[in-house]
mmCIF file of C-alpha atoms in Angstrom:
data_model
loop_
_atom_site.group_PDB
_atom_site.id
_atom_site.type_symbol
_atom_site.label_atom_id
_atom_site.label_comp_id
_atom_site.label_asym_id
_atom_site.label_seq_id
_atom_site.Cartn_x
_atom_site.Cartn_y
_atom_site.Cartn_z
ATOM 1 C CA MET A 24 0.000 0.000 0.000
ATOM 2 C CA SER A 25 1.158 3.528 -0.668
ATOM 3 C CA VAL A 26 2.090 5.761 2.234
ATOM 4 C CA ILE A 27 -0.443 8.543 2.811
ATOM 5 C CA SER A 28 0.747 11.778 4.305
ATOM 6 C CA LEU A 29 -1.692 14.290 5.699
ATOM 7 C CA LYS A 30 0.017 17.426 6.918
ATOM 8 C CA TYR A 31 -1.270 19.600 9.696
ATOM 9 C CA LYS A 32 -0.265 23.212 9.085
ATOM 10 C CA SER A 33 -1.636 25.025 12.098
ATOM 11 C CA LYS A 34 -0.406 25.024 15.682
ATOM 12 C CA SER A 35 0.993 21.656 16.726
ATOM 13 C CA GLY A 36 -1.221 18.991 18.115
ATOM 14 C CA ASN A 37 -1.555 15.246 18.112
ATOM 15 C CA LEU A 38 -1.776 14.509 14.407
ATOM 16 C CA THR A 39 -1.943 10.826 13.756
ATOM 17 C CA ALA A 40 -0.861 10.308 10.200
ATOM 18 C CA PRO A 41 -1.144 6.661 9.237
ATOM 19 C CA GLY A 42 1.784 5.050 7.567
ATOM 20 C CA ASP A 43 -0.582 3.003 5.447
ATOM 21 C CA VAL A 44 -4.249 3.598 4.784
ATOM 22 C CA ASP A 45 -6.160 1.825 7.544
ATOM 23 C CA PRO A 46 -8.455 -0.665 5.836
ATOM 24 C CA GLY A 47 -11.830 -1.815 7.043
ATOM 25 C CA ALA A 48 -12.608 0.866 9.626
ATOM 26 C CA PHE A 49 -16.331 0.161 9.955
ATOM 27 C CA ILE A 50 -16.755 -3.032 11.986
ATOM 28 C CA PRO A 51 -19.977 -4.783 13.022
ATOM 29 C CA ILE A 52 -19.996 -5.495 16.764
ATOM 30 C CA ALA A 53 -23.474 -6.910 17.420
ATOM 31 C CA THR A 54 -26.914 -7.090 15.822
ATOM 32 C CA THR A 55 -30.257 -7.759 17.462
ATOM 33 C CA THR A 56 -33.222 -8.653 15.261
ATOM 34 C CA LEU A 57 -36.379 -9.300 17.223
ATOM 35 C CA THR A 58 -38.297 -12.527 16.683
ATOM 36 C CA THR A 59 -40.987 -11.508 19.164
ATOM 37 C CA SER A 60 -42.114 -8.380 20.990
ATOM 38 C CA THR A 61 -39.434 -7.168 23.389
ATOM 39 C CA ALA A 62 -39.233 -4.400 25.927
ATOM 40 C CA THR A 63 -35.493 -3.714 25.806
ATOM 41 C CA ILE A 64 -32.632 -4.104 23.358
ATOM 42 C CA SER A 65 -29.256 -3.841 25.063
ATOM 43 C CA PHE A 66 -25.660 -3.841 23.934
ATOM 44 C CA THR A 67 -23.359 -4.726 26.823
ATOM 45 C CA GLY A 68 -19.639 -5.271 27.189
ATOM 46 C CA ILE A 69 -18.958 -2.821 24.375
ATOM 47 C CA PRO A 70 -15.295 -3.089 23.323
ATOM 48 C CA GLN A 71 -13.292 -0.012 24.180
ATOM 49 C CA ASN A 72 -10.834 -0.145 21.295
ATOM 50 C CA TYR A 73 -12.877 1.810 18.733
ATOM 51 C CA GLU A 74 -12.934 5.553 18.123
ATOM 52 C CA HIS A 75 -16.665 5.958 17.535
ATOM 53 C CA LEU A 76 -19.841 3.883 17.636
ATOM 54 C CA GLN A 77 -22.779 3.865 15.273
ATOM 55 C CA ILE A 78 -26.138 2.155 15.711
ATOM 56 C CA ARG A 79 -28.378 1.625 12.704
ATOM 57 C CA GLY A 80 -31.858 0.297 12.990
ATOM 58 C CA ILE A 81 -35.491 -0.044 12.095
ATOM 59 C CA LEU A 82 -38.080 0.027 14.857
ATOM 60 C CA ARG A 83 -41.810 -0.451 15.299
ATOM 61 C CA SER A 84 -43.681 -0.874 18.591
ATOM 62 C CA ASP A 85 -47.038 -2.122 19.775
ATOM 63 C CA ARG A 86 -47.849 1.152 21.543
ATOM 64 C CA ALA A 87 -51.626 0.967 21.642
ATOM 65 C CA GLY A 88 -53.671 3.626 19.906
ATOM 66 C CA GLN A 89 -50.627 5.566 18.709
ATOM 67 C CA PRO A 90 -49.115 6.029 15.231
ATOM 68 C CA LYS A 91 -45.669 6.561 16.697
ATOM 69 C CA ASP A 92 -43.594 5.741 19.722
ATOM 70 C CA GLN A 93 -40.536 7.132 21.440
ATOM 71 C CA LEU A 94 -37.086 5.553 21.528
ATOM 72 C CA ARG A 95 -35.426 5.981 24.924
ATOM 73 C CA MET A 96 -31.700 5.411 25.402
ATOM 74 C CA GLN A 97 -29.786 4.914 28.632
ATOM 75 C CA LEU A 98 -26.033 4.435 28.920
ATOM 76 C CA ASN A 99 -24.108 2.279 31.387
ATOM 77 C CA SER A 100 -27.374 1.432 33.191
ATOM 78 C CA ASP A 101 -27.610 5.017 34.477
ATOM 79 C CA THR A 102 -31.269 5.543 35.396
ATOM 80 C CA GLY A 103 -30.693 8.944 37.016
ATOM 81 C CA SER A 104 -31.807 12.326 35.694
ATOM 82 C CA ASN A 105 -28.531 12.717 33.848
ATOM 83 C CA TYR A 106 -29.680 13.155 30.256
ATOM 84 C CA THR A 107 -30.834 16.055 28.077
ATOM 85 C CA THR A 108 -32.252 15.804 24.551
ATOM 86 C CA HIS A 109 -32.774 18.381 21.797
ATOM 87 C CA LEU A 110 -35.056 17.649 18.861
ATOM 88 C CA LEU A 111 -35.444 19.162 15.384
ATOM 89 C CA SER A 112 -38.235 17.596 13.359
ATOM 90 C CA GLY A 113 -40.501 18.108 10.391
ATOM 91 C CA ASP A 114 -43.752 16.379 9.599
ATOM 92 C CA GLY A 115 -44.200 17.456 6.005
ATOM 93 C CA THR A 116 -46.117 20.561 7.000
ATOM 94 C CA ALA A 117 -44.039 22.368 9.587
ATOM 95 C CA ALA A 118 -40.737 22.235 11.437
ATOM 96 C CA TYR A 119 -40.445 21.939 15.186
ATOM 97 C CA ALA A 120 -37.772 22.150 17.865
ATOM 98 C CA ALA A 121 -37.948 21.073 21.463
ATOM 99 C CA ALA A 122 -35.801 20.145 24.437
ATOM 100 C CA ASN A 123 -36.119 17.604 27.238
ATOM 101 C CA VAL A 124 -33.800 18.743 30.041
ATOM 102 C CA GLY A 125 -32.715 16.700 33.011
ATOM 103 C CA ALA A 126 -34.483 13.514 31.960
ATOM 104 C CA THR A 127 -33.783 9.890 32.811
ATOM 105 C CA PHE A 128 -33.120 9.016 29.145
ATOM 106 C CA ILE A 129 -32.212 10.431 25.724
ATOM 107 C CA ASN A 130 -35.197 10.253 23.382
ATOM 108 C CA ASN A 131 -36.018 10.163 19.665
ATOM 109 C CA ASN A 132 -39.509 10.023 18.116
ATOM 110 C CA SER A 133 -39.061 8.010 14.915
ATOM 111 C CA VAL A 134 -40.562 4.692 15.979
ATOM 112 C CA THR A 135 -43.817 3.694 14.304
ATOM 113 C CA GLY A 136 -46.611 2.608 16.645
ATOM 114 C CA ALA A 137 -49.533 0.195 16.604
ATOM 115 C CA THR A 138 -51.868 2.356 14.495
ATOM 116 C CA SER A 139 -49.244 3.272 11.903
ATOM 117 C CA THR A 140 -49.640 1.771 8.442
ATOM 118 C CA ALA A 141 -48.927 -1.932 8.625
ATOM 119 C CA SER A 142 -45.378 -3.137 8.014
ATOM 120 C CA MET A 143 -43.948 0.377 8.289
ATOM 121 C CA TYR A 144 -40.897 0.797 10.514
ATOM 122 C CA GLY A 145 -39.059 3.930 11.519
ATOM 123 C CA THR A 146 -35.386 4.172 10.560
ATOM 124 C CA VAL A 147 -32.623 5.587 12.691
ATOM 125 C CA VAL A 148 -28.865 6.124 12.605
ATOM 126 C CA MET A 149 -27.239 7.067 15.906
ATOM 127 C CA ASP A 150 -23.676 8.353 16.041
ATOM 128 C CA ILE A 151 -21.742 8.299 19.308
ATOM 129 C CA LEU A 152 -18.376 9.958 18.749
ATOM 130 C CA ASP A 153 -15.439 9.457 21.119
ATOM 131 C CA TYR A 154 -17.519 7.112 23.278
ATOM 132 C CA ALA A 155 -14.462 5.931 25.229
ATOM 133 C CA ASN A 156 -13.001 9.385 25.833
ATOM 134 C CA THR A 157 -13.147 10.175 29.551
ATOM 135 C CA ASN A 158 -12.523 13.899 28.975
ATOM 136 C CA LYS A 159 -15.998 14.387 27.496
ATOM 137 C CA TYR A 160 -19.634 13.849 28.290
ATOM 138 C CA THR A 161 -21.200 11.476 25.749
ATOM 139 C CA VAL A 162 -23.137 13.207 22.972
ATOM 140 C CA VAL A 163 -25.373 11.154 20.632
ATOM 141 C CA ARG A 164 -26.595 12.438 17.253
ATOM 142 C CA PHE A 165 -29.699 10.886 15.643
ATOM 143 C CA LEU A 166 -30.766 11.071 12.006
ATOM 144 C CA SER A 167 -34.128 9.352 11.736
ATOM 145 C CA GLY A 168 -37.622 9.292 10.371
ATOM 146 C CA TYR A 169 -40.381 7.427 8.646
ATOM 147 C CA ASP A 170 -42.958 8.065 5.956
ATOM 148 C CA THR A 171 -46.135 6.038 5.747
ATOM 149 C CA SER A 172 -47.415 7.657 2.527
ATOM 150 C CA GLY A 173 -49.672 10.061 4.354
ATOM 151 C CA ALA A 174 -47.889 10.752 7.618
ATOM 152 C CA GLY A 175 -44.388 10.736 8.952
ATOM 153 C CA THR A 176 -41.521 12.588 10.506
ATOM 154 C CA VAL A 177 -37.905 13.447 9.766
ATOM 155 C CA GLU A 178 -35.639 14.278 12.674
ATOM 156 C CA LEU A 179 -32.180 15.478 13.590
ATOM 157 C CA ASP A 180 -31.887 14.988 17.344
ATOM 158 C CA SER A 181 -29.123 15.071 19.897
ATOM 159 C CA GLY A 182 -28.698 13.933 23.438
ATOM 160 C CA VAL A 183 -26.071 14.295 26.134
ATOM 161 C CA TRP A 184 -25.290 11.922 28.958
ATOM 162 C CA LEU A 185 -23.808 14.079 31.720
ATOM 163 C CA ASN A 186 -21.067 11.641 32.624
ATOM 164 C CA THR A 187 -17.475 11.392 31.419
ATOM 165 C CA ALA A 188 -17.303 7.621 31.852
ATOM 166 C CA ALA A 189 -16.561 5.530 28.783
ATOM 167 C CA VAL A 190 -19.690 3.956 27.357
ATOM 168 C CA THR A 191 -19.756 0.234 28.057
ATOM 169 C CA SER A 192 -23.442 -0.508 27.575
ATOM 170 C CA ILE A 193 -26.416 0.942 25.697
ATOM 171 C CA SER A 194 -30.059 0.134 26.431
ATOM 172 C CA ILE A 195 -32.938 1.020 24.137
ATOM 173 C CA VAL A 196 -36.606 0.859 25.127
ATOM 174 C CA THR A 197 -39.830 2.288 23.736
ATOM 175 C CA ILE A 198 -43.037 3.211 25.543
ATOM 176 C CA GLY A 199 -44.684 0.095 24.105
ATOM 177 C CA ASN A 200 -42.726 -3.043 23.241
ATOM 178 C CA MET A 201 -40.617 -3.235 20.104
ATOM 179 C CA ILE A 202 -42.118 -5.816 17.760
ATOM 180 C CA GLN A 203 -40.847 -8.618 15.554
ATOM 181 C CA TYR A 204 -38.406 -7.634 12.781
ATOM 182 C CA SER A 205 -37.293 -4.528 14.638
ATOM 183 C CA GLN A 206 -33.527 -4.468 14.413
ATOM 184 C CA LEU A 207 -30.623 -2.560 15.887
ATOM 185 C CA ALA A 208 -27.045 -3.094 14.726
ATOM 186 C CA LEU A 209 -24.017 -1.729 16.586
ATOM 187 C CA TYR A 210 -20.862 -0.843 14.656
ATOM 188 C CA GLY A 211 -17.446 0.229 15.846
ATOM 189 C CA ILE A 212 -15.411 2.712 13.860
ATOM 190 C CA LYS A 213 -11.714 2.183 14.254
ATOM 191 C CA ARG A 214 -9.316 4.699 15.698
ATOM 192 C CA ALA A 215 -5.864 5.573 14.381
ATOM 193 C CA GLY A 216 -3.462 2.678 14.339
ATOM 194 C CA ALA A 217 -6.078 0.144 15.358
ATOM 195 C CA MET B 13 -9.345 -8.163 -0.014
ATOM 196 C CA ALA B 14 -10.772 -4.698 -0.689
ATOM 197 C CA TYR B 15 -12.450 -2.557 1.954
ATOM 198 C CA THR B 16 -15.368 -0.194 1.471
ATOM 199 C CA TYR B 17 -14.922 2.128 4.493
ATOM 200 C CA SER B 18 -11.397 3.134 5.459
ATOM 201 C CA LYS B 19 -10.017 5.612 7.948
ATOM 202 C CA ILE B 20 -7.649 8.005 6.197
ATOM 203 C CA ALA B 21 -6.463 10.061 9.173
ATOM 204 C CA SER B 22 -7.498 11.478 12.499
ATOM 205 C CA TYR B 23 -6.441 14.501 14.505
ATOM 206 C CA THR B 24 -6.916 15.261 18.208
ATOM 207 C CA VAL B 25 -6.419 18.825 19.387
ATOM 208 C CA GLY B 26 -3.774 19.163 22.051
ATOM 209 C CA SER B 27 -3.323 21.524 24.937
ATOM 210 C CA GLY B 28 -3.784 25.170 24.007
ATOM 211 C CA GLY B 29 -6.138 24.507 21.114
ATOM 212 C CA VAL B 30 -5.793 25.272 17.410
ATOM 213 C CA SER B 31 -7.474 27.734 15.078
ATOM 214 C CA ASN B 32 -7.687 25.684 11.884
ATOM 215 C CA VAL B 33 -7.399 22.040 11.012
ATOM 216 C CA ASP B 34 -6.184 21.405 7.472
ATOM 217 C CA LEU B 35 -6.383 17.933 5.957
ATOM 218 C CA LEU B 36 -4.053 17.961 2.963
ATOM 219 C CA ALA B 37 -2.989 15.531 0.252
ATOM 220 C CA ILE B 38 -6.250 13.601 0.468
ATOM 221 C CA PRO B 39 -5.855 10.382 -1.494
ATOM 222 C CA GLN B 40 -7.847 10.316 -4.711
ATOM 223 C CA ASN B 41 -8.666 6.614 -4.845
ATOM 224 C CA TYR B 42 -11.981 6.626 -2.941
ATOM 225 C CA THR B 43 -15.486 7.378 -4.141
ATOM 226 C CA ASP B 44 -16.783 9.471 -1.220
ATOM 227 C CA LEU B 45 -15.396 11.084 1.910
ATOM 228 C CA VAL B 46 -16.895 11.206 5.399
ATOM 229 C CA LEU B 47 -15.626 13.663 8.011
ATOM 230 C CA LYS B 48 -16.679 13.045 11.624
ATOM 231 C CA MET B 49 -16.039 15.705 14.259
ATOM 232 C CA SER B 50 -16.399 15.910 18.036
ATOM 233 C CA ILE B 51 -15.704 19.557 18.679
ATOM 234 C CA ARG B 52 -15.761 22.435 21.125
ATOM 235 C CA PHE B 53 -14.284 25.894 20.659
ATOM 236 C CA ASP B 54 -12.972 28.437 23.107
ATOM 237 C CA GLN B 55 -15.172 31.450 22.497
ATOM 238 C CA ALA B 56 -17.672 32.644 25.096
ATOM 239 C CA TYR B 57 -20.715 31.895 22.975
ATOM 240 C CA GLU B 58 -23.178 29.021 22.851
ATOM 241 C CA GLN B 59 -22.201 28.201 19.298
ATOM 242 C CA ALA B 60 -20.123 29.361 16.370
ATOM 243 C CA ASN B 61 -19.806 28.326 12.769
ATOM 244 C CA ILE B 62 -18.095 25.171 11.616
ATOM 245 C CA ASP B 63 -16.787 26.508 8.309
ATOM 246 C CA ILE B 64 -15.431 24.253 5.606
ATOM 247 C CA ARG B 65 -13.224 25.274 2.716
ATOM 248 C CA PHE B 66 -11.935 23.018 -0.074
ATOM 249 C CA ASN B 67 -8.539 23.237 -1.790
ATOM 250 C CA TYR B 68 -7.842 26.619 -0.111
ATOM 251 C CA ASP B 69 -10.482 28.211 -2.317
ATOM 252 C CA PHE B 70 -11.190 31.565 -0.618
ATOM 253 C CA GLY B 71 -13.498 32.749 -3.412
ATOM 254 C CA SER B 72 -17.242 33.272 -3.076
ATOM 255 C CA ASN B 73 -17.877 29.812 -4.442
ATOM 256 C CA TYR B 74 -19.884 28.224 -1.669
ATOM 257 C CA SER B 75 -23.582 28.066 -0.883
ATOM 258 C CA VAL B 76 -25.685 26.170 1.639
ATOM 259 C CA ARG B 77 -29.336 25.544 2.474
ATOM 260 C CA ARG B 78 -30.071 24.802 6.114
ATOM 261 C CA LEU B 79 -32.727 23.528 8.479
ATOM 262 C CA ARG B 80 -31.937 24.735 11.998
ATOM 263 C CA GLY B 81 -33.315 24.128 15.470
ATOM 264 C CA THR B 82 -32.486 25.992 18.665
ATOM 265 C CA GLY B 83 -34.139 23.711 21.190
ATOM 266 C CA SER B 84 -37.291 25.818 21.116
ATOM 267 C CA ALA B 85 -37.673 27.108 17.553
ATOM 268 C CA ALA B 86 -36.978 25.884 14.030
ATOM 269 C CA ASN B 87 -36.180 27.776 10.862
ATOM 270 C CA SER B 88 -34.659 27.361 7.435
ATOM 271 C CA ASP B 89 -32.342 29.644 5.527
ATOM 272 C CA SER B 90 -29.720 29.779 2.803
ATOM 273 C CA VAL B 91 -26.276 31.356 2.843
ATOM 274 C CA SER B 92 -23.649 32.040 0.168
ATOM 275 C CA GLY B 93 -20.057 33.010 0.785
ATOM 276 C CA THR B 94 -16.408 32.066 0.993
ATOM 277 C CA SER B 95 -16.967 28.812 2.891
ATOM 278 C CA ILE B 96 -19.680 26.276 3.689
ATOM 279 C CA THR B 97 -21.081 26.546 7.188
ATOM 280 C CA ILE B 98 -22.124 22.990 7.954
ATOM 281 C CA GLY B 99 -23.480 23.779 11.373
ATOM 282 C CA TYR B 100 -22.317 24.940 14.738
ATOM 283 C CA GLY B 101 -19.702 23.780 17.164
ATOM 284 C CA ALA B 102 -20.195 23.827 20.924
ATOM 285 C CA GLY B 103 -19.050 27.096 22.452
ATOM 286 C CA ASP B 104 -17.523 27.583 25.848
ATOM 287 C CA THR B 105 -20.683 28.848 27.532
ATOM 288 C CA LEU B 106 -22.378 25.498 27.034
ATOM 289 C CA THR B 107 -22.304 22.802 29.686
ATOM 290 C CA ALA B 108 -18.695 21.897 30.492
ATOM 291 C CA ASN B 109 -17.172 18.731 28.993
ATOM 292 C CA THR B 110 -19.810 18.774 26.258
ATOM 293 C CA PHE B 111 -18.592 18.658 22.674
ATOM 294 C CA GLY B 112 -20.630 19.066 19.504
ATOM 295 C CA ASN B 113 -21.141 16.080 17.214
ATOM 296 C CA ALA B 114 -20.989 16.645 13.455
ATOM 297 C CA GLU B 115 -20.605 14.788 10.178
ATOM 298 C CA LEU B 116 -19.958 15.979 6.638
ATOM 299 C CA TYR B 117 -20.575 13.645 3.692
ATOM 300 C CA ILE B 118 -18.793 14.445 0.429
ATOM 301 C CA PRO B 119 -19.884 12.117 -2.373
ATOM 302 C CA ASN B 120 -17.931 11.805 -5.608
ATOM 303 C CA TYR B 121 -15.214 14.159 -4.362
ATOM 304 C CA THR B 122 -12.899 13.441 -7.301
ATOM 305 C CA GLY B 123 -15.564 14.010 -9.944
ATOM 306 C CA SER B 124 -15.452 16.760 -12.548
ATOM 307 C CA ASN B 125 -18.774 18.360 -11.550
ATOM 308 C CA TYR B 126 -19.477 20.932 -8.883
ATOM 309 C CA LYS B 127 -19.310 19.296 -5.457
ATOM 310 C CA SER B 128 -22.537 18.738 -3.536
ATOM 311 C CA VAL B 129 -22.147 17.934 0.147
ATOM 312 C CA ASN B 130 -24.448 17.316 3.052
ATOM 313 C CA GLY B 131 -23.931 17.483 6.743
ATOM 314 C CA ASP B 132 -25.543 17.493 10.118
ATOM 315 C CA ALA B 133 -24.226 19.015 13.284
ATOM 316 C CA VAL B 134 -25.506 19.247 16.834
ATOM 317 C CA THR B 135 -24.421 20.969 19.990
ATOM 318 C CA GLU B 136 -25.616 19.846 23.385
ATOM 319 C CA ASN B 137 -26.296 21.639 26.633
ATOM 320 C CA ASN B 138 -27.953 20.799 29.925
ATOM 321 C CA ALA B 139 -30.564 23.478 29.223
ATOM 322 C CA THR B 140 -33.184 24.262 26.593
ATOM 323 C CA ALA B 141 -30.867 26.058 24.193
ATOM 324 C CA ALA B 142 -28.773 23.931 21.846
ATOM 325 C CA TRP B 143 -28.411 23.890 18.075
ATOM 326 C CA ALA B 144 -29.149 21.223 15.478
ATOM 327 C CA VAL B 145 -28.388 21.968 11.826
ATOM 328 C CA LEU B 146 -29.067 19.863 8.754
ATOM 329 C CA GLN B 147 -27.534 21.303 5.612
ATOM 330 C CA ALA B 148 -27.042 20.728 1.924
ATOM 331 C CA GLY B 149 -24.123 22.604 0.431
ATOM 332 C CA LEU B 150 -22.384 23.270 -2.848
ATOM 333 C CA TRP B 151 -18.813 24.111 -3.791
ATOM 334 C CA SER B 152 -19.030 25.623 -7.262
ATOM 335 C CA ASN B 153 -15.790 24.185 -8.515
ATOM 336 C CA THR B 154 -15.106 21.208 -10.754
ATOM 337 C CA ALA B 155 -11.702 20.359 -9.258
ATOM 338 C CA ALA B 156 -11.174 17.159 -7.329
ATOM 339 C CA ILE B 157 -11.043 17.812 -3.598
ATOM 340 C CA ASN B 158 -7.513 17.336 -2.292
ATOM 341 C CA SER B 159 -7.732 19.346 0.915
ATOM 342 C CA ILE B 160 -10.329 20.235 3.522
ATOM 343 C CA SER B 161 -9.943 23.106 5.989
ATOM 344 C CA ILE B 162 -12.131 23.154 9.098
ATOM 345 C CA ILE B 163 -12.279 26.630 10.569
ATOM 346 C CA CYS B 164 -13.789 28.278 13.616
ATOM 347 C CA GLY B 165 -13.647 31.889 14.665
ATOM 348 C CA GLY B 166 -11.574 31.204 17.753
ATOM 349 C CA LYS B 167 -9.744 27.974 18.537
ATOM 350 C CA TRP B 168 -10.853 24.368 18.603
ATOM 351 C CA LYS B 169 -10.359 23.224 22.180
ATOM 352 C CA GLN B 170 -8.235 20.391 23.516
ATOM 353 C CA TYR B 171 -9.810 16.942 22.962
ATOM 354 C CA SER B 172 -11.697 18.067 19.856
ATOM 355 C CA THR B 173 -11.319 15.327 17.245
ATOM 356 C CA PHE B 174 -11.515 15.255 13.456
ATOM 357 C CA THR B 175 -11.536 11.952 11.572
ATOM 358 C CA LEU B 176 -11.608 11.528 7.791
ATOM 359 C CA TYR B 177 -12.825 8.319 6.148
ATOM 360 C CA GLY B 178 -12.813 7.197 2.541
ATOM 361 C CA VAL B 179 -15.681 5.161 1.105
ATOM 362 C CA LYS B 180 -15.181 2.989 -1.951
ATOM 363 C CA ALA B 181 -18.134 2.162 -4.184
ATOM 364 C CA GLU B 182 -16.551 -0.904 -5.732
ATOM 365 C CA VAL B 183 -15.089 -3.998 -4.076
#
C-alpha cells in the first residue's frame, strides 16, 4: 500500500498520520433482530478499542392507539436524571424544535406505533463519537424518520449523557414493546493505528 | 481483499487549542469522503460556525441551504459566501465537557462536476438552548477535492477530534 501523508499546518497537536491507509474501519460489533415483541434491546460489554460507535436500525412498537412511539436510550445502566435531549423535526407541514432537560433518558420520536400503516418501521442512525473518551460527556446524534405515505416525521436529534465515563453498555426501550423484525445493529469505527 | 470504508487520518487537538485544522494531500482513490467531528471551541458563545473550505479556495464559491433548530424554535435559511457553514460547534458557555457532534458527507469528491455535500451538526447543553443543523451545500468548482480546511472563529479546544474516512463504491 502507498504511504499517505496528511500534513497539519496550524499550531501543533496530536496529528496521527497513518503510515498506510487503515483498511476496514467500519466493523460490526453486534446485531439484534427481534423474533418476538421485546421491551429492551441492550448492547453490553462494548469493546473499548474503537474511536466511535454507530447504531443503525429499524423500529416499530405495539404502543396501543398511537401512530408513533418514542425511543429511549440509557447508557451504562444510568437511570438517574442525567440526560438532556434536543429535537429538530418536520412532519411534512411544519418544522419543530424542542428540548427535554434533566431527563432519565435520551429520546427520539421516529418509531412507528400500533396504528401506523402496517409493516412500516421507523429508521434511525445514531452516532456516538469518542464514546471511550473520559474527557468528554457522551453526545449522541440521531438522524431518523419514517414516511407512511400520508404521515411521517424526519428528525435530527441530539442527546447528552452528563457523565465522562466511557460507554460500556447501551439500552434502548420504547413506551410500548418493540415488535418482531425490529432491528438494531451496533458498529465500531476504528481509531488511528487500530 | 478490498475494503469499502477506510479511515484516512485522524487529529486530536492538544493543549492550548488550534485555530484551523487542514487535511491535505487527500488520497484520490476513494469514491466518497466522510468527516466526523467531536468539537468544542474556546469562544464565550453558545455556538459558532463550523466553516469548511476546499482546496484553499477563498473565493465566493460556496452556498448552503439549512434547516436549523435551537431547542425551542426551528427555521430554514440559505447562505452564500467564501466557505460552507455545515453547522455549529459547541461554544464555551455550554455545559462543560460537552462537545458538539458533526458529520460531513462528500460524495464523488474526485468528480469533474461541482461538489454537492451534506452534513448534520448538533451541539448539546444541559438546558433548553442547543443547536441542530441539517444542511445541503455546494462548492461551485469542478476540481477534485484534495484538501479540507475546518475553521472556527476562535480555537478548537483540547480533545476536539476530526476523523476523515474514505468510502469505496466498488469492491
